[in-house]
Short mmCIF file of C-alpha atoms in Angstrom, two decimals:
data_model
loop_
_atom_site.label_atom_id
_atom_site.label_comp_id
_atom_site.label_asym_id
_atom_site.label_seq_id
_atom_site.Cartn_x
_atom_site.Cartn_y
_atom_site.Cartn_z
CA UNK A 1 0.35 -22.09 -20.20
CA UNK A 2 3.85 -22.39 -18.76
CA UNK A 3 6.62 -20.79 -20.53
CA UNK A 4 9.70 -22.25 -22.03
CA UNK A 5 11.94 -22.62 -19.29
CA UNK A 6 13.26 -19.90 -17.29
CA UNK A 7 16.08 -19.44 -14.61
CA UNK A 8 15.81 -19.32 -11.10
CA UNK A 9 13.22 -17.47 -9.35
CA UNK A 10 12.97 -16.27 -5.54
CA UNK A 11 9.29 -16.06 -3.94
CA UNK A 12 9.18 -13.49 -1.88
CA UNK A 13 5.99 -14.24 0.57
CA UNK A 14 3.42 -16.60 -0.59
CA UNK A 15 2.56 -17.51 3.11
CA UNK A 16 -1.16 -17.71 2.95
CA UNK A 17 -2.67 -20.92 1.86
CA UNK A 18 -3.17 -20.62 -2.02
CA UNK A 19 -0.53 -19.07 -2.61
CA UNK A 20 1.59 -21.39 -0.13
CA UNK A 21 0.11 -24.26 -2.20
CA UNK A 22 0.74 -22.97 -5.87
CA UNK A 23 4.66 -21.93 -4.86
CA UNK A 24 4.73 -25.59 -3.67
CA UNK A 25 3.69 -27.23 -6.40
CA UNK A 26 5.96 -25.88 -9.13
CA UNK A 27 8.95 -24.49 -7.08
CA UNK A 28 12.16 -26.45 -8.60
CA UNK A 29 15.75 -27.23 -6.71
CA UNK A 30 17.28 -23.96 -8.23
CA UNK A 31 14.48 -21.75 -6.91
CA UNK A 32 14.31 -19.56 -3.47
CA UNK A 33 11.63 -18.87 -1.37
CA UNK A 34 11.38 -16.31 1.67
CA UNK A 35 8.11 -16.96 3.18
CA UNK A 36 7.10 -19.22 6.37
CA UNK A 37 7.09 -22.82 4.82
CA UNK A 38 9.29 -25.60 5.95
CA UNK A 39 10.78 -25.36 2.18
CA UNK A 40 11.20 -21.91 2.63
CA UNK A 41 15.78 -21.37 2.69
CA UNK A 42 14.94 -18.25 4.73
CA UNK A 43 12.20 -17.02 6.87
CA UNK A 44 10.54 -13.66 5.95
CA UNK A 45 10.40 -12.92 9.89
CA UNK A 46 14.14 -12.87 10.50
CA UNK A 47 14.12 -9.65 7.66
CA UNK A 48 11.30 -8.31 9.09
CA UNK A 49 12.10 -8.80 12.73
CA UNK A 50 16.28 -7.59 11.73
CA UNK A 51 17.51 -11.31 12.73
CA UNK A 52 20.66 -10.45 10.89
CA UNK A 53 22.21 -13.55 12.13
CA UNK A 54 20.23 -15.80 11.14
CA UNK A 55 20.61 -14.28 7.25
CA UNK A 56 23.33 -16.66 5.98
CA UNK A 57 24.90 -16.73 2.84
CA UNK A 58 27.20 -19.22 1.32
CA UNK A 59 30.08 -16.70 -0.08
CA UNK A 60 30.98 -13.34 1.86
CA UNK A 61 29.06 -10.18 0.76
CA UNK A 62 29.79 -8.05 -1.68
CA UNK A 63 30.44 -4.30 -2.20
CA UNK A 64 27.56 -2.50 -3.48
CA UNK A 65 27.79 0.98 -5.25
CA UNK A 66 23.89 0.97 -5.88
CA UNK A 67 22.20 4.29 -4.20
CA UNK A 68 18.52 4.96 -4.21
CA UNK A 69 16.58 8.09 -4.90
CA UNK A 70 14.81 9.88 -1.85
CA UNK A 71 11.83 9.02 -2.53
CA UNK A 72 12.03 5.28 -2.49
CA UNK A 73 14.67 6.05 0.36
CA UNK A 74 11.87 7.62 1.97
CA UNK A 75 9.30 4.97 1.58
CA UNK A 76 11.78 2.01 2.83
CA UNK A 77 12.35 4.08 6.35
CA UNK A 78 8.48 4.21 6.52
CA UNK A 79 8.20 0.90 5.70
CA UNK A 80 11.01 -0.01 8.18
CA UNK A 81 8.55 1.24 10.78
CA UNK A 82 5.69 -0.66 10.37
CA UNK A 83 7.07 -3.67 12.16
CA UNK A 84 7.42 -3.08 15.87
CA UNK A 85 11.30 -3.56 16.14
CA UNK A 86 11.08 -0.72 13.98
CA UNK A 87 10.56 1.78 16.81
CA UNK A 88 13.58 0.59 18.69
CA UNK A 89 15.58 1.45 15.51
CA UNK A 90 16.78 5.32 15.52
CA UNK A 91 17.16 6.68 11.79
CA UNK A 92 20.68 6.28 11.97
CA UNK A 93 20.46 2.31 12.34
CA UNK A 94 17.66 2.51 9.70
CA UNK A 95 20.24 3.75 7.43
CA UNK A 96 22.98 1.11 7.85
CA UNK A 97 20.45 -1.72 8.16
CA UNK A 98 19.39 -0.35 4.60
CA UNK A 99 23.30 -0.52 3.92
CA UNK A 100 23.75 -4.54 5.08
CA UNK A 101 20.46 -5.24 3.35
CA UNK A 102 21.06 -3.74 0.11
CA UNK A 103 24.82 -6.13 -0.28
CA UNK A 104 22.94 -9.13 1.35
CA UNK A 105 20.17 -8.96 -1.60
CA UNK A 106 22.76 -8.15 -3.73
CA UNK A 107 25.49 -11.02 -2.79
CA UNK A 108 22.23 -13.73 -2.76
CA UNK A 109 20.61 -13.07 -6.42
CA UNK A 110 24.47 -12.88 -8.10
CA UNK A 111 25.13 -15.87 -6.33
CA UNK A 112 21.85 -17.83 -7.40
CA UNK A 113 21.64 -16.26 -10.41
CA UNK A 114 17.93 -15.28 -9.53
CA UNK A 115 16.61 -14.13 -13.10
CA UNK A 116 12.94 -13.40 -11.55
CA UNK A 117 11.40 -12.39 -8.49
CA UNK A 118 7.92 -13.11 -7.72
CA UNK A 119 5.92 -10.81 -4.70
CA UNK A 120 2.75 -11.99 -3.54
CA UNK A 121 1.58 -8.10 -2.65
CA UNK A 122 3.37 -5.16 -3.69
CA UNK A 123 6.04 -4.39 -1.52
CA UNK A 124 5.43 -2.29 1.56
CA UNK A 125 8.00 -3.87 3.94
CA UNK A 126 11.63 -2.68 5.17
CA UNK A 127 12.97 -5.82 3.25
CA UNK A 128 10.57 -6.39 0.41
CA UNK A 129 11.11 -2.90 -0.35
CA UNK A 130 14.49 -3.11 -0.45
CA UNK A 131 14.86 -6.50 -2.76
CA UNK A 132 12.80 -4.96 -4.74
CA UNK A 133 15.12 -2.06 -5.21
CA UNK A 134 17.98 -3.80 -5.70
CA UNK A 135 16.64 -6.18 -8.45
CA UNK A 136 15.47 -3.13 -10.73
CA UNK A 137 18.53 -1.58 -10.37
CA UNK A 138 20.29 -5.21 -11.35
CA UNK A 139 17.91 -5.57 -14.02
CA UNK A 140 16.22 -8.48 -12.50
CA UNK A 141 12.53 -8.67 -13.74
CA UNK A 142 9.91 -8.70 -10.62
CA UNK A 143 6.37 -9.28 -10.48
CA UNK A 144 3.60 -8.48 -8.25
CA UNK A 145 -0.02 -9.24 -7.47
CA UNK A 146 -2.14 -6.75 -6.48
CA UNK A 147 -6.08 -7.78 -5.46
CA UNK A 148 -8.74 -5.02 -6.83
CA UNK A 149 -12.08 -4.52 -5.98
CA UNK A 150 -13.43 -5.90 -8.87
CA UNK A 151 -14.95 -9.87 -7.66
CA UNK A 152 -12.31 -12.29 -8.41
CA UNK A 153 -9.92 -9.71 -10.50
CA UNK A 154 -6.40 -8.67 -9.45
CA UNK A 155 -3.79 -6.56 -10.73
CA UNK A 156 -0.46 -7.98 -12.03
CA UNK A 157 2.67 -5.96 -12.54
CA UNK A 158 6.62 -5.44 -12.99
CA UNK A 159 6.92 -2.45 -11.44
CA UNK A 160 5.39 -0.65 -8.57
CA UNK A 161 4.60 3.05 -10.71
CA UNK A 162 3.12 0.50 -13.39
CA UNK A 163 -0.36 -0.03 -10.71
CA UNK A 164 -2.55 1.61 -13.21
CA UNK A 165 -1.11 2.08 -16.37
CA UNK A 166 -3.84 0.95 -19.54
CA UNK A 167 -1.87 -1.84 -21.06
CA UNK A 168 -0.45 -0.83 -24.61
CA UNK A 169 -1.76 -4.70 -25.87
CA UNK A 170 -4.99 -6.26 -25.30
CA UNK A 171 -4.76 -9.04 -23.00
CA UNK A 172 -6.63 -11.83 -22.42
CA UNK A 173 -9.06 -11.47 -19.79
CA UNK A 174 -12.55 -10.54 -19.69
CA UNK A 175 -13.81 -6.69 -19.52
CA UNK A 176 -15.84 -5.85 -16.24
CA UNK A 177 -17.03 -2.30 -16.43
CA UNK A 178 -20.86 -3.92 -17.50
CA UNK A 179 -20.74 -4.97 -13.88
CA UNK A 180 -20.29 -0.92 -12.99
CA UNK A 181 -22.49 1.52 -11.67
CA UNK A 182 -21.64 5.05 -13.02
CA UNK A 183 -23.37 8.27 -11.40
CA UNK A 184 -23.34 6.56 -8.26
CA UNK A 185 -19.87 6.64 -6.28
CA UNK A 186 -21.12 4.84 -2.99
CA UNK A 187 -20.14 1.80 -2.05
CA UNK A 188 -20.23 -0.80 0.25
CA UNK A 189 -16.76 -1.43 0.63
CA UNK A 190 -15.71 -4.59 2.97
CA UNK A 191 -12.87 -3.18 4.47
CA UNK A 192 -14.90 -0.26 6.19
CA UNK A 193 -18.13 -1.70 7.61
CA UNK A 194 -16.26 -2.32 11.17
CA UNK A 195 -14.74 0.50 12.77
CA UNK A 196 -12.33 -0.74 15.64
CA UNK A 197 -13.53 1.53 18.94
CA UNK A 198 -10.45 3.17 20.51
CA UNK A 199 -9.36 0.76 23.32
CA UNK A 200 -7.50 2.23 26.46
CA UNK A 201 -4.14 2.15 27.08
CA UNK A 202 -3.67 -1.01 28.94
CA UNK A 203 -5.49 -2.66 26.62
CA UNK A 204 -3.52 -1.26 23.91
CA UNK A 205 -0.42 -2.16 25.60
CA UNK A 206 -1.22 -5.82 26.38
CA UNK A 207 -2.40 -6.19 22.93
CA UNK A 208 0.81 -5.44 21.51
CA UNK A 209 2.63 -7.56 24.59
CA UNK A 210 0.95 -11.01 24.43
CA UNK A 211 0.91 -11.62 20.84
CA UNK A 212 4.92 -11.05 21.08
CA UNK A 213 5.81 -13.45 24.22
CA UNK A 214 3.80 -16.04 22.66
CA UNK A 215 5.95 -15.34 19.53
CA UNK A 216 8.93 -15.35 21.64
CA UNK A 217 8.28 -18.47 23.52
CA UNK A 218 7.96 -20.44 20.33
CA UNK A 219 10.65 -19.23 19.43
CA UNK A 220 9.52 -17.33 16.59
CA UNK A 221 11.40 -14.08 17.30
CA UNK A 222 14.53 -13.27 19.34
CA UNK A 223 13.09 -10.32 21.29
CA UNK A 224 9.44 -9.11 22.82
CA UNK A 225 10.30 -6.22 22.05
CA UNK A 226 9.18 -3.66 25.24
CA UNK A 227 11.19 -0.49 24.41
CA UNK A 228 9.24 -0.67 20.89
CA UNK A 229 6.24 -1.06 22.97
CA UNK A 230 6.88 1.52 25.18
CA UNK A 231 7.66 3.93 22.57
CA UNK A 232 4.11 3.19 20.29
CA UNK A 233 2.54 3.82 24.20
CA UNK A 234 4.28 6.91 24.82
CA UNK A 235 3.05 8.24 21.20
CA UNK A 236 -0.42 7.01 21.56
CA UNK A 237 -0.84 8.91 24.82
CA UNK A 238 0.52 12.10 23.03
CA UNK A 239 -2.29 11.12 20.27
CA UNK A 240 -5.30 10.49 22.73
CA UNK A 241 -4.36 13.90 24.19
CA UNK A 242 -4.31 15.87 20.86
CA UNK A 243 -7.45 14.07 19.96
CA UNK A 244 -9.53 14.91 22.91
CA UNK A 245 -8.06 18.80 22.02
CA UNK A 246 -9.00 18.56 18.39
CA UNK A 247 -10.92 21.68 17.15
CA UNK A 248 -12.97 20.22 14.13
CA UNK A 249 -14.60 22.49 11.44
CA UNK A 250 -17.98 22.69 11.08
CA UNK A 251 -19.73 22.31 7.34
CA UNK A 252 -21.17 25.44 7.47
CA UNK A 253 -17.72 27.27 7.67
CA UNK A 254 -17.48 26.42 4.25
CA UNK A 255 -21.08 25.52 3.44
CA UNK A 256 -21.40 28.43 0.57
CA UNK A 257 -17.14 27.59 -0.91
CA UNK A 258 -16.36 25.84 -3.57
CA UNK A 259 -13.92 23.05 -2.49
CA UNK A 260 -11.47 20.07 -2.99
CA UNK A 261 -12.76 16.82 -0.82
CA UNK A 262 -8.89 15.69 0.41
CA UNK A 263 -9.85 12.46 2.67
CA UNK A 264 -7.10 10.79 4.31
CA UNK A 265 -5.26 7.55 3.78
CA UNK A 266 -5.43 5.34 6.59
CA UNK A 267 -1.05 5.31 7.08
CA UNK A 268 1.16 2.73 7.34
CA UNK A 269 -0.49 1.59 4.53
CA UNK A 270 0.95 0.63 1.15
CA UNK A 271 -1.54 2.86 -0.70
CA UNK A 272 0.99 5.82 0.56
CA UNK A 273 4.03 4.27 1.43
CA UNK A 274 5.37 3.27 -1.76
CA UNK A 275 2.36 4.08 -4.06
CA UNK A 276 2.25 7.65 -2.82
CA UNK A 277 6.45 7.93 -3.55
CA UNK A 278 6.80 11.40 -2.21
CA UNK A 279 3.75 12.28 -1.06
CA UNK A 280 3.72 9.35 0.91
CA UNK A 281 3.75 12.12 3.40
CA UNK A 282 0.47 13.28 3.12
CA UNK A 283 0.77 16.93 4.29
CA UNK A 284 2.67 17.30 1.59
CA UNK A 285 0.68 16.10 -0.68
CA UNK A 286 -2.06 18.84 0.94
CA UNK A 287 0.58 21.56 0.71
CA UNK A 288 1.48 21.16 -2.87
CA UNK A 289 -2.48 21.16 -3.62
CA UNK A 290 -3.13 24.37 -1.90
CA UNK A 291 -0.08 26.13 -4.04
CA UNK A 292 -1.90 24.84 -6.92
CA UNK A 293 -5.44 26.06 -6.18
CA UNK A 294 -6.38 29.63 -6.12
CA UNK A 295 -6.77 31.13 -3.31
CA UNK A 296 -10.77 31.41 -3.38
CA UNK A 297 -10.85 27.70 -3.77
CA UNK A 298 -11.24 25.79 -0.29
CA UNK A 299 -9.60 22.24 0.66
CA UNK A 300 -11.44 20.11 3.02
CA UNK A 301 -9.89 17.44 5.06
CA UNK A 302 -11.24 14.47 6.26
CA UNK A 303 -9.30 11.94 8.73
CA UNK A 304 -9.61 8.44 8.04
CA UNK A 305 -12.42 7.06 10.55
CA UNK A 306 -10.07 4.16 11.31
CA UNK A 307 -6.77 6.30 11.41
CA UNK A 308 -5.05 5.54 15.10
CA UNK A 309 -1.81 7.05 16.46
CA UNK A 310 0.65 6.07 13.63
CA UNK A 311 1.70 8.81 10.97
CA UNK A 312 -0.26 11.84 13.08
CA UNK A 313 2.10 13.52 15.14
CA UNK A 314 1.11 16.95 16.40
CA UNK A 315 3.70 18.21 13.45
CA UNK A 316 0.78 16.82 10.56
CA UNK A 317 -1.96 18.52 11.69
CA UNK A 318 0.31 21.61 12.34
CA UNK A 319 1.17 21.87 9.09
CA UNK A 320 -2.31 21.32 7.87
CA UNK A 321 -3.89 24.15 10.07
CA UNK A 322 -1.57 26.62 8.84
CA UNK A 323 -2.84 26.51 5.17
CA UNK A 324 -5.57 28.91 4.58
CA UNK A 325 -8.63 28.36 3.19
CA UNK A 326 -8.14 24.92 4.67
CA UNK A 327 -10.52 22.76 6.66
CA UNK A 328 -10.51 19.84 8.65
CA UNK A 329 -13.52 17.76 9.14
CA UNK A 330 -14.92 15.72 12.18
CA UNK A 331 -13.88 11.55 10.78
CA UNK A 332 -18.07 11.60 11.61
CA UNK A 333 -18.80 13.46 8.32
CA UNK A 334 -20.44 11.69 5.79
CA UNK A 335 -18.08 11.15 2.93
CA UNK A 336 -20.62 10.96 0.52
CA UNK A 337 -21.95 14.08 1.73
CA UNK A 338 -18.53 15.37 0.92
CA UNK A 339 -17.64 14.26 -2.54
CA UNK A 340 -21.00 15.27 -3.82
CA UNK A 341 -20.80 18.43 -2.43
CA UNK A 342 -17.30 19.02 -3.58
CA UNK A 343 -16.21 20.58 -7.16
CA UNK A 344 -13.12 17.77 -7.28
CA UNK A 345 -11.67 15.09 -4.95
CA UNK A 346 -7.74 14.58 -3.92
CA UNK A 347 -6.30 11.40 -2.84
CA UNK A 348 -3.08 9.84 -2.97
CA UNK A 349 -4.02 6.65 -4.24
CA UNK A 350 -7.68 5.76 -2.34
CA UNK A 351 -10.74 5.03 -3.35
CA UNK A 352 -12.17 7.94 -2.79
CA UNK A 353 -10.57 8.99 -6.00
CA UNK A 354 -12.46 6.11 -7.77
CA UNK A 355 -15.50 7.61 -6.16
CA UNK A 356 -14.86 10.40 -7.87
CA UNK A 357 -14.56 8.74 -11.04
CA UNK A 358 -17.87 7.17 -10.49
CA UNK A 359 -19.63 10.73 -9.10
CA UNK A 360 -17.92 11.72 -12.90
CA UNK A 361 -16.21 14.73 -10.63
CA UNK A 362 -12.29 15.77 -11.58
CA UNK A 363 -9.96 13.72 -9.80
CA UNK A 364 -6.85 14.53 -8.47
CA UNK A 365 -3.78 11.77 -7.32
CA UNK A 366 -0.46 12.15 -6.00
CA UNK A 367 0.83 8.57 -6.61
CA UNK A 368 0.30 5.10 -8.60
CA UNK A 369 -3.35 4.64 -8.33
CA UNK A 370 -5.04 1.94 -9.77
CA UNK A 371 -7.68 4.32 -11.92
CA UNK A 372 -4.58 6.51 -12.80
CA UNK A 373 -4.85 6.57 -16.10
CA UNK A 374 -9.00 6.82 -16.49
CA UNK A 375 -10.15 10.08 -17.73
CA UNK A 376 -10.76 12.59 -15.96
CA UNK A 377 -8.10 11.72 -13.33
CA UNK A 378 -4.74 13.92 -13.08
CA UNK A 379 -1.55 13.74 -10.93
CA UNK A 380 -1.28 16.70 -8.94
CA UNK A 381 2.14 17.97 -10.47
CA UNK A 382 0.10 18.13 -14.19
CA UNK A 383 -2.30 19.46 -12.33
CA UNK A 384 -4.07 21.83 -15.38
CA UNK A 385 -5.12 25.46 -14.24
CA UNK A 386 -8.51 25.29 -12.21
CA UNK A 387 -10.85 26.84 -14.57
CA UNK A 388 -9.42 24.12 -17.41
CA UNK A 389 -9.93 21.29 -14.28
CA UNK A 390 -13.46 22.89 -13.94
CA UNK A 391 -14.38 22.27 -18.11
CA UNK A 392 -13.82 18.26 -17.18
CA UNK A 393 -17.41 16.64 -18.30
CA UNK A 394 -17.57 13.06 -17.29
CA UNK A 395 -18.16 10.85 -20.68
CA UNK A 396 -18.87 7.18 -19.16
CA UNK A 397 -18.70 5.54 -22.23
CA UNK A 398 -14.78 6.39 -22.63
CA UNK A 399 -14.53 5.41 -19.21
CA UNK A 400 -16.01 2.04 -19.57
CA UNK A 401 -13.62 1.90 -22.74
CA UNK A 402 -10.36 2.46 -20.58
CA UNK A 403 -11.82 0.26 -17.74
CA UNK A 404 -12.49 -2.92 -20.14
CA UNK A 405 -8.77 -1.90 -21.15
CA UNK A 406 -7.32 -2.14 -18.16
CA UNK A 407 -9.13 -5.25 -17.58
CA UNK A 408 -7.88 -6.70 -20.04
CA UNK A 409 -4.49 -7.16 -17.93
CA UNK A 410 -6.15 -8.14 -14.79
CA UNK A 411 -6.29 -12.14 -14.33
CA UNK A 412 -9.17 -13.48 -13.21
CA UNK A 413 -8.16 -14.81 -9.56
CA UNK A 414 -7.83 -14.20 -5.80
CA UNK A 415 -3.87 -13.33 -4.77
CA UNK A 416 -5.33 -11.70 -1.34
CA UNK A 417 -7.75 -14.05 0.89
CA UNK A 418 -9.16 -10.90 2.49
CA UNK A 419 -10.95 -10.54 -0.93
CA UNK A 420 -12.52 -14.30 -0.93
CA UNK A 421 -15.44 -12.75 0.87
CA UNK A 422 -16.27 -10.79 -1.97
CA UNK A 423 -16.09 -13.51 -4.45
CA UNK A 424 -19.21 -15.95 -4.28
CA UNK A 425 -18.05 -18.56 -6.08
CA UNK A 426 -14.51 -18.86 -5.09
CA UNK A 427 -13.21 -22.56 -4.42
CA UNK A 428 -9.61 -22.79 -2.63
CA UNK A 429 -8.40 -25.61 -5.42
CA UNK A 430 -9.30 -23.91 -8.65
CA UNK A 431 -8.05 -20.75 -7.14
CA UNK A 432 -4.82 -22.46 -6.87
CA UNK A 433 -4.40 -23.95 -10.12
CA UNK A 434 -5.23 -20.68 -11.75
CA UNK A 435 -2.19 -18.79 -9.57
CA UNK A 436 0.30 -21.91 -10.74
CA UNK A 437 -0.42 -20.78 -13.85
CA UNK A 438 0.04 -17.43 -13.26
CA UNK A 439 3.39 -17.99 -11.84
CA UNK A 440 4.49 -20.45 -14.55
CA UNK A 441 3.67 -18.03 -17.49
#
């Protein structure tokens, strides 16, 4: 039911059709929105795509003393460099583009008196990021949907190192984990059944080219873009190259080791950058692991079978190679294969490490994943000594217990359309009455 009523509140997204539909039905004259509607004051594009003219304000900006830690720091320049404009942008315009932003969000919720932000996905954008940053440090409450893999279930937080966390109340919402399968971690998992084949150049180039002059002959962003372009070419032929030279490990070079099953996050990707915080940079992530293992103990690698160019510079897998008792895998491996072979699994945030859970193996995470908090999951810097990691016995009924806990916090509705494929019975107009409600409570 709605709540008694609030102050303003700024939408940040919304632009796919439910959510476009629920935002539109209860937003009110003191509200904001920064998505792609015709009610929206400002277009999420012009942030994305650095339009800084077009970001008007009614009163000149103010001074803002607010710094960030380095990790979030860290995460917003990753973030920055997801959209292609991005790779125009050296680090030191990065760093005063995070300057203007951080007054310009700062200047517009004083001046509104925003009391609330609302994101329709975490955020995992230059911009969103950066809001986002300044309203915690304002002490403006934010909230965030977050779709699971659970059928018509989604997560729904404050703050981004909350993903996870078992609710200290009981909510309201049914439990799910009857609808589990424990002892048996594979899946079939949407997202992965198509594996894009690795297109040449020139198709890779025009790719990135026509989608943009269309863009740009709408009128929908100021520039194509073509040093940005050039620059993702130039590090996609350095990729194909170190590809074709790749030196893969066999499974028998480890075949009689016990070992941690480290598969990689596909990157950009919010599941790193900002749920991984620092180990958003994987290799690290790797590095600290191996410190923490002893020495006997192997780590094996997979790359993400749909991994590209981004985020794998010759520098990651230098770093990786130089660890011993390390492997890396061909992306071909059987994952399965892998995590049932393995004595524990290590993931940032994926899903491998829910996998694990299921497999009832020890689970390692660097970051704010979702299962977090299950047992017989640990973040790698509480990482216990390996022969107290090795006395983990999977009890299912505690983890059922947690799960119906956690779902207990999780409303019952799509936020992410990608997910309506999953859901059988999902209808567009229910779905939207039951995110007005959502965003009214």
């Amino acid at each position: 039911m709605p709540s008694s009523p609030r102050g303003p509140v700024l939408y940040w997204g919304f632009t796919t059709h439910d959510l476009s539909e629920a935002v539109q039905a209860i937003l009110r004259p003191d509200d904001l929105w920064v998505g792609k509607n015709s009610r929206c004051q400002y277009s999420i594009i012009d942030f994305l795509e650095f339009r800084l003219e077009r970001l008007t304000l009614p009163v000149p900006l103010q001074q803002s003393e607010l710094t960030f830690g380095p990790e979030l720091t860290q995460s917003i320049y990753a973030t920055m460099q997801r959209e292609l404009i991005g790779w125009q942008t050296g680090q030191v315009e990065k760093q005063q583009l995070l300057r203007f932003y951080q007054r310009w969000f700062v200047t517009l919720l004083k001046h509104y008196q925003i009391q609330q932000i609302w994101f329709a996905y975490i955020p995992h954008e230059g911009a969103s990021l950066i809001i986002y940053a300044v309203a915690q440090a304002l002490g403006i409450r934010t909230r965030m949907f977050y779709q699971s893999l659970m059928v018509n279930r989604t997560f729904l937080i404050e703050r981004i190192e909350d993903m996870g966390k078992l609710p200290q109340h009981a909510g309201q919402w049914r439990p799910f984990a009857d609808t589990i399968t424990f002892g048996k971690p594979e899946q079939d998992l949407f997202y992965m059944r198509t594996l894009p084949p690795v297109v040449s150049q020139l198709r890779f180039g025009w790719r990135s080219f026509w989608p943009r002059l269309k863009a740009k002959l709408r009128g929908k962003i100021a520039h194509i873009g073509v040093i940005a372009i050039a620059a993702r070419l130039a590090q996609r032929r350095q990729w194909l190259a170190m590809q074709a030279r790749m030196q893969w490990d066999s499974t028998e070079s480890f075949a009689n080791k016990a070992f941690v099953y480290v598969p990689l996050h596909l990157q950009p990707e919010l599941t790193t950058d900002p749920l991984g915080g620092k180990y958003g940079d994987q290799a690290l992530f790797i590095e600290m692991l191996r410190l923490k293992l002893p020495p006997d103990i192997a780590i094996v690698i997979k790359e993400n079978p749909k991994q590209e160019f981004e985020s794998r510079s010759q520098f990651f897998w230098q770093r990786l190679r130089r660890l011993p008792e390390t492997y890396v895998v061909d992306p071909g491996v059987n994952t399965y294969f892998l995590l049932h072979q393995s004595a524990a699994v290590a993931t940032i945030t994926g899903t491998a490490g829910w996998e694990g859970v299921l497999a009832g193996k020890p689970v390692v995470v660097g970051g704010a994943a979702w299962y977090q908090d299950l047992p017989g999951v640990w973040q790698l810097d509480e990482l216990p000594e390996w022969q107290n990691l090795m006395k983990f016995k999977a009890d299912f009924t505690l983890t059922r217990n947690a799960l119906d806990c956690l779902a207990s916090s999780m409303p019952e509705v799509v936020a992410d359309p990608d997910y309506q494929t999953i859901h059988p019975e999902y209808e567009s107009h229910a779905n939207q009455l039951k995110l007005r409600e959502i965003l009214q409570s």
